[in-house]
XYZ file of C-alpha atoms in Angstrom:
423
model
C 99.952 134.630 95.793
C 98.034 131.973 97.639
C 99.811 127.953 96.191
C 96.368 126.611 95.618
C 98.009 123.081 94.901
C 98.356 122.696 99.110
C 95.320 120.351 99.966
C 93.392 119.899 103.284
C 94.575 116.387 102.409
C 98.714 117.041 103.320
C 97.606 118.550 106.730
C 95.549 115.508 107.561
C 97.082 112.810 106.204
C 98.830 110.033 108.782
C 100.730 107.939 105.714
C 104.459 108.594 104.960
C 106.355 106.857 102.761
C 110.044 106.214 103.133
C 111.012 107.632 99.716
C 113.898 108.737 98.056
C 115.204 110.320 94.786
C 116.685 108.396 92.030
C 120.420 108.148 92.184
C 122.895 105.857 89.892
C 121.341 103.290 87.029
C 118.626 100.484 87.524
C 117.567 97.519 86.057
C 113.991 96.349 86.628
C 111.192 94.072 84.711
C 108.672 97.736 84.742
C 109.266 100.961 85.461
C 105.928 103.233 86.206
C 105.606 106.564 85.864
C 103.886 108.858 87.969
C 102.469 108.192 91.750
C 99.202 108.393 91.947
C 96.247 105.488 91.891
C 97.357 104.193 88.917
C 100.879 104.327 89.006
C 100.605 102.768 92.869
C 98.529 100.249 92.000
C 100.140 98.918 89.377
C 103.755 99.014 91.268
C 101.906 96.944 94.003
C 100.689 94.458 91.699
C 103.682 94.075 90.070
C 105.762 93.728 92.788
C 103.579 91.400 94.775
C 103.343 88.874 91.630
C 107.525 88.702 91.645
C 108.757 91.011 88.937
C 111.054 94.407 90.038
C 109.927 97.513 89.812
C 110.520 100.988 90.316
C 107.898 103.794 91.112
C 109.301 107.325 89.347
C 107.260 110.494 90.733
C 108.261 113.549 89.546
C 107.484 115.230 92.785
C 105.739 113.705 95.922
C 103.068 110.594 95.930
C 99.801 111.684 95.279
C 101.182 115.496 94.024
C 98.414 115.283 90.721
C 95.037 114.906 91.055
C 95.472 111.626 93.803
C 96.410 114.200 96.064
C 93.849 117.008 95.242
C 90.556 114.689 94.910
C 86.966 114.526 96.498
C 87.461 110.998 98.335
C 84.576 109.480 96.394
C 84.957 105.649 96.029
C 82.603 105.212 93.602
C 81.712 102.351 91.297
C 81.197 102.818 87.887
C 82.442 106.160 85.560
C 80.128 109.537 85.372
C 78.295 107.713 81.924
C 75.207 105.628 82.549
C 75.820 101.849 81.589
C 73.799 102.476 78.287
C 76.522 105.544 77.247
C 78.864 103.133 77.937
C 77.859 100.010 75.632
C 77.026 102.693 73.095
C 80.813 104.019 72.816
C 82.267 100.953 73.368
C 80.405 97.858 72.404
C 78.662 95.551 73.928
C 80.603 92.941 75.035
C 84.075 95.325 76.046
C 81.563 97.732 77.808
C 79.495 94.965 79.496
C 83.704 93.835 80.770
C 84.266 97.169 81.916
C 80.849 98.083 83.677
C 81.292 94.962 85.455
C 85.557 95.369 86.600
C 84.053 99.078 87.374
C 80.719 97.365 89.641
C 83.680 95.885 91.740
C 86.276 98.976 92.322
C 85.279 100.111 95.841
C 85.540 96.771 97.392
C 88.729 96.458 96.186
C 89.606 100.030 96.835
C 88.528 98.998 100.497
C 89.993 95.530 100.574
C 93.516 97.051 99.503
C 92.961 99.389 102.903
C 92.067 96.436 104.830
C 94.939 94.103 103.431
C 97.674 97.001 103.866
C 96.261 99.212 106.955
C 96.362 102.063 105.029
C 94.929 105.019 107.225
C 92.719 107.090 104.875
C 89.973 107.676 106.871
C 87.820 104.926 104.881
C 84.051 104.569 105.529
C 81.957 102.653 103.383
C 78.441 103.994 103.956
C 77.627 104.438 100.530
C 77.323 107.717 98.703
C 74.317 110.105 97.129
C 74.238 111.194 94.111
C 71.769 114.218 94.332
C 69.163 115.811 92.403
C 69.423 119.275 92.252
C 66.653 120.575 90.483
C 63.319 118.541 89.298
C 65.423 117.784 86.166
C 67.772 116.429 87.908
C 65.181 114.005 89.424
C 64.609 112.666 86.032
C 67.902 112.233 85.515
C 68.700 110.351 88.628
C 65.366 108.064 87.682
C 67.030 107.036 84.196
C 70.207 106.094 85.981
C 68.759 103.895 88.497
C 66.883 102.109 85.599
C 69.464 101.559 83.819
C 71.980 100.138 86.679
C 69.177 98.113 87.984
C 68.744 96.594 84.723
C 72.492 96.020 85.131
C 72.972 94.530 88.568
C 73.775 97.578 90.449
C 72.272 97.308 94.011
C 71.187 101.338 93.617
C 68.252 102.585 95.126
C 66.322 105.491 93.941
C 65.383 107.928 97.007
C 62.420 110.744 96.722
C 62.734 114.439 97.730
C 61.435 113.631 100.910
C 63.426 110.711 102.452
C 66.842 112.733 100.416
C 66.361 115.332 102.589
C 66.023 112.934 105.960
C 69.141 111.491 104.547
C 71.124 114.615 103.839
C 70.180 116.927 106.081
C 69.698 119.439 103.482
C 66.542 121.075 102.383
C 68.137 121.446 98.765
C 68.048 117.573 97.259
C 65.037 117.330 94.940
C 66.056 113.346 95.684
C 68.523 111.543 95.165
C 70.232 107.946 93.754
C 72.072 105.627 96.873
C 75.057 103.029 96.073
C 75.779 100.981 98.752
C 78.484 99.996 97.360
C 80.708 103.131 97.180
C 81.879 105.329 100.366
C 84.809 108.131 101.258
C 88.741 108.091 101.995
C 91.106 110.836 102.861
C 92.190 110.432 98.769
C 95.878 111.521 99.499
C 96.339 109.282 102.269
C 95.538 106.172 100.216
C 97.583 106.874 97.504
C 100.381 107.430 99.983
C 99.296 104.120 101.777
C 99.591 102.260 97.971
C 102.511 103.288 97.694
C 103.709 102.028 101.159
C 102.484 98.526 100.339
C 103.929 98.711 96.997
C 107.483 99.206 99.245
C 107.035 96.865 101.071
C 106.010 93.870 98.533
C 109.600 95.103 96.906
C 108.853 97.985 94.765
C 111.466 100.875 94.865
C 109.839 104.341 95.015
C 111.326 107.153 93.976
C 109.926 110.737 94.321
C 111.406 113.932 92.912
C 112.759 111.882 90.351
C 111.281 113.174 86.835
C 111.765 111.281 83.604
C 113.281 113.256 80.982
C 112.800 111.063 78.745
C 111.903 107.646 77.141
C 112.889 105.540 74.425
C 113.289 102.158 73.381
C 116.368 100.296 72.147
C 117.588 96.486 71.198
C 117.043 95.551 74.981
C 114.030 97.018 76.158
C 113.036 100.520 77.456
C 115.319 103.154 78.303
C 114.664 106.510 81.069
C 116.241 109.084 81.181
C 116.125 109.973 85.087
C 118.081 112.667 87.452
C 121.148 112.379 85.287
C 120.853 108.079 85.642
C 119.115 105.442 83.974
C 116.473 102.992 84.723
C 116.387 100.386 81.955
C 113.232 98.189 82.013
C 111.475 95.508 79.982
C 107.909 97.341 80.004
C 106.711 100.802 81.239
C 103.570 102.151 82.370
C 102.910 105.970 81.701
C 100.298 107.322 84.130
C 100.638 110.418 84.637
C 97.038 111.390 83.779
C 96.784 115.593 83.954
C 99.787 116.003 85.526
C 102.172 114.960 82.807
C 105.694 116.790 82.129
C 108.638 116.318 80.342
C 107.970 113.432 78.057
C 105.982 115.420 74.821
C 105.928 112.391 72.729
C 103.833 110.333 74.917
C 101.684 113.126 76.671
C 98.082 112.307 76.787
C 95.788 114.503 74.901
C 92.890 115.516 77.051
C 90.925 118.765 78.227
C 92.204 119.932 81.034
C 89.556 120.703 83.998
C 89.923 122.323 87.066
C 87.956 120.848 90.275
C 88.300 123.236 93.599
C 87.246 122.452 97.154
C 86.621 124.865 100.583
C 86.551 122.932 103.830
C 84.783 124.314 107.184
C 86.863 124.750 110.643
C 85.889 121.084 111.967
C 82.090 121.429 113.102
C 80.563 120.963 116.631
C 78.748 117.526 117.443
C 75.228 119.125 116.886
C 76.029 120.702 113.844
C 77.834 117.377 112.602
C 74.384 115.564 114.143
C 72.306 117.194 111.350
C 74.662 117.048 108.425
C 74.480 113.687 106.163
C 74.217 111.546 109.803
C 74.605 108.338 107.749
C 78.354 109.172 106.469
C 77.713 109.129 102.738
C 79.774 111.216 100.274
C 77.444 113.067 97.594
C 77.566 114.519 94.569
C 74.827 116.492 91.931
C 73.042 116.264 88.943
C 73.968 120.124 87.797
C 76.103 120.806 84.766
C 78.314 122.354 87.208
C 78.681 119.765 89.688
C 79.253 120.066 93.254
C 80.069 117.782 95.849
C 79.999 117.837 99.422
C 80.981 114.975 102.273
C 82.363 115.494 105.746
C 85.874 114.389 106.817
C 87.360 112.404 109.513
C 87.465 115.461 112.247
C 84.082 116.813 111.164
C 85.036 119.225 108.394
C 82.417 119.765 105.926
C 84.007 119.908 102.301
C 82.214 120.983 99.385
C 83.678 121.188 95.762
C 82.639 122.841 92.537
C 83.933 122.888 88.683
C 87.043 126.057 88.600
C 90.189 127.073 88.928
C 90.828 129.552 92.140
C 93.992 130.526 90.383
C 91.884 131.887 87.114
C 90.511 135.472 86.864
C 87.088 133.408 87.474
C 88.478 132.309 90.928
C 86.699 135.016 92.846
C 83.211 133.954 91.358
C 84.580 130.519 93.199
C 85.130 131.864 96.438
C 81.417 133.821 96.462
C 79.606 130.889 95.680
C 80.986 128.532 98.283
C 79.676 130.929 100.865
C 76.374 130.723 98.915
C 76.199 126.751 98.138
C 77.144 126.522 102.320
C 74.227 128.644 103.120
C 71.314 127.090 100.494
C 72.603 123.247 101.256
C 73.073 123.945 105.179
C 71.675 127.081 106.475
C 73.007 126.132 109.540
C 76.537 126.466 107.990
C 76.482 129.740 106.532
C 78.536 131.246 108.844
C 80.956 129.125 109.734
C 84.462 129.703 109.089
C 86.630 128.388 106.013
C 89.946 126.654 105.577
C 91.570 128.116 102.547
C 90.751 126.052 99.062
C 92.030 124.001 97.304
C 92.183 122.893 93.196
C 93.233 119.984 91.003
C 93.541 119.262 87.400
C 91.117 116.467 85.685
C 92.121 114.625 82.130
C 88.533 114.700 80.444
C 88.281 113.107 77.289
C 85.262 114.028 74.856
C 83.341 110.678 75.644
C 84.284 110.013 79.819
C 85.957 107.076 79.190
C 89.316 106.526 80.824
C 92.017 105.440 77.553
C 94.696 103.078 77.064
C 97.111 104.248 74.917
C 100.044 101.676 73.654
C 103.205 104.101 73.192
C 105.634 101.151 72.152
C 106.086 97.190 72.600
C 105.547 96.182 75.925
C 104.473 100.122 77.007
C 101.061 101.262 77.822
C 99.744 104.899 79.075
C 97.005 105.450 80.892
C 94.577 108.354 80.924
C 91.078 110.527 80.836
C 89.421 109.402 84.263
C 87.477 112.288 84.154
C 87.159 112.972 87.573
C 86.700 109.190 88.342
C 90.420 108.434 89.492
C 90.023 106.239 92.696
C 87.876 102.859 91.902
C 88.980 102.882 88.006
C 92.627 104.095 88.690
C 93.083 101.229 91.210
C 91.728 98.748 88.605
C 93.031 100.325 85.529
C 96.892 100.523 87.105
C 96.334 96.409 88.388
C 95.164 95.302 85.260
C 97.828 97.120 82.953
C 100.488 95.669 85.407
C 99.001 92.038 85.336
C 98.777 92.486 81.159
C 101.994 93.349 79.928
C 104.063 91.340 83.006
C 101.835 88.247 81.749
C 101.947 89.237 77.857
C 98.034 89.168 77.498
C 96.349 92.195 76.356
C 93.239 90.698 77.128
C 93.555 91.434 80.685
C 93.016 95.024 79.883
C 89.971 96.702 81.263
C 89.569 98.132 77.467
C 91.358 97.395 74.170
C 94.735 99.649 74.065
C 94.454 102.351 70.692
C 97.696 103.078 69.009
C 97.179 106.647 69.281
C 94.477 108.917 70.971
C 93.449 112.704 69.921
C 90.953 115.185 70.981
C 90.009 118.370 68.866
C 90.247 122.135 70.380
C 91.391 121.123 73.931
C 92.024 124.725 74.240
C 89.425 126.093 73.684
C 86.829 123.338 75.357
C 89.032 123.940 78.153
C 88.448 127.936 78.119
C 84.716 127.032 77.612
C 84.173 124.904 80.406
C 86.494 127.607 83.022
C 84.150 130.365 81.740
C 81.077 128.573 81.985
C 81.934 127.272 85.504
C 83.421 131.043 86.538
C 79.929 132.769 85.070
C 77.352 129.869 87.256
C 79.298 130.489 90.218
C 78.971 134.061 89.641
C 75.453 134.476 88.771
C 74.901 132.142 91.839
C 76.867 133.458 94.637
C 74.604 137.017 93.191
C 71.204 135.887 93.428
């Protein structure tokens, strides 16, 4: 059966990291758990502000949903600012729409600073109107961001389809400030930098298990030990072992088809500018272009479900209505990846003990917010000030029939594709 967790991104990816499992004891000021943007980010800003730390990765940097994402740096989460001050409050979601406003450039100033090579181009990225609907979607956005600072610009059908290429977009909603990566590459390249600011990274190392004593926090790791003062959980969707802290989310599956890399005329045609894009459906897809010219488009579903073959037809079909120019072009095999969702979009922090906080529920938003989320949690419980936090930790977090909302969303995704790929 075909291992749909291999991603375009481990054949094209230049950054290695020097890692190695956990052998023997440790002793550190904060142990994180899990290597992806989070985890990485917050082992780099440890280490860089003096304290020891060690990196545990159950398998291989960037193995979750890091390693398996679109390579959207975008600012901001899915929710429109106004969704946002509505769940959260004024003031804290004012604090996080504006730490948010600011996560590419320091997505892309962490790939300047450490050379990470991950393919980065900041030319913005398009968030596309599918349908008429979608227009007026796209129109409430911009309003709203404007209204909020964002430097958005709100694009008609007409100069969408100049700057797309495709005779699909109904319009479309620019940010300047966002772009693309190879995703994998620059959570490797985080985790390089974390390395070499003093970090220790260990990957196939999975924590068995976690609890806290007299001195501080105690893993269970490979047969060893890593003691620490604090911990940070971030394992996201791709938790294991530890069932007392796993994060309760709906589990959603994102796939992704690239193209053979294309030939300079057809690459001429196809989003010339360089931005990334996504839509307005309630099935999203997204579509950018690599490095080498690949065109990759993406799409709500699991290619390991019953559903998956639905998947497959409709990629040929989305290729052929966005570029009819591409409809024939070949495939590289695809690709999925597993999103925490929680019922509202908003990311969670989750305090699992004294001086231990767990991280969660990006919704699909993991690079900008995962960079700042895993910083800030470093800087707050290394400093003592839960203040720093991007939002206020809860005790505990819950979400009702994750089951079944999860069996919803695969069928509903499995039936568009296949009613679409049809007609």
């Amino acid at each position: 059966m075909r291992d749909y967790d291999q991603s375009l991104w481990l054949q094209t990816s230049r950054e290695r990291v020097a890692a190695q499992t956990l052998s023997g004891d440790l002793t550190v000021d904060l142990a994180v758990i899990g290597g992806g943007y989070t985890g990485c980010s917050a082992a780099l800003a440890a280490a860089q502000s003096g304290a020891s730390v060690c990196l545990l990765e159950a398998h291989q940097i960037g193995h979750g949903g890091s390693g398996r994402n679109v390579g959207l740096v975008n600012a901001g989460l899915w929710l429109p600012p106004d969704e946002i001050r509505l769940h959260l409050g004024q003031a804290v979601g004012d604090r996080l729409i504006a730490l948010l406003a600011k996560a590419p450039s320091e997505v892309f100033e962490l790939i300047d600073a450490h050379g990470i090579a991950c393919e980065p181009v900041r030319k913005g990225t398009l968030h596309c109107a599918h349908s008429a609907s979608g227009y007026g979607d796209l129109c409430t956005r911009h309003a709203q961001l404007s209204t909020s600072g964002a430097p958005v610009e709100l694009l008609d059908a007409t100069t969408s389809r100049q700057r797309t290429g495709s005779p699909a977009v109904h319009g479309a909603l620019f940010d300047p400030r966002a772009g693309t990566i190879q995703p994998l590459a620059y959570a490797v390249g985080l985790a390089c930098a974390a390395q070499d600011a003093g970090a220790q990274i260990c990957i196939q190392s999975p924590v068995r298990s976690l609890r806290k004593d007299n001195e501080g926090w105690v893993l269970r790791v490979n047969g060893g030990t890593v003691r620490a003062k604090s911990v940070i959980q971030a394992t996201n969707a791709y938790h294991q072992d530890i069932a007392i802290t796993a994060p309760d989310y709906v589990p959603v599956y994102y796939f992704q088809y690239a193209t053979a890399p294309l030939s300079h005329n057809l690459r001429a045609s196809i989003l010339p500018q360089g931005e990334g894009c996504w839509d307005t459906g309630l099935i999203m897809t997204s579509f950018r272009l690599d490095q080498e010219g690949r065109f990759i488009v993406g799409g709500m579903g699991n290619l390991s479900h019953a559903g998956g073959f639905a998947h497959k037809a409709w990629v040929r079909r989305k290729l052929a209505t966005l570029y009819p120019q591409l409809a024939d072009q070949p495939l590289i095999e695809g690709w999925h990846g597993r999103i925490a969702m929680t019922s509202d979009h908003i990311p969670k922090i989750t305090q699992i003990g004294p001086n231990a906080l767990a991280a969660h529920g990006f919704s699909g938003r993991g690079i900008g917010p995962g960079t700042v989320f895993g910083r800030l949690m470093a800087e707050s419980l290394l400093n003592g000030d839960p203040s720093l936090l991007p939002v206020p930790p809860v005790p505990e977090y819950s979400e009702n029939w994750t089951g079944l909302r999860h069996v919803f969303f695969e069928t509903g995704a499995a039936l568009t594709h296949f009613i679409k790929a049809r007609f």
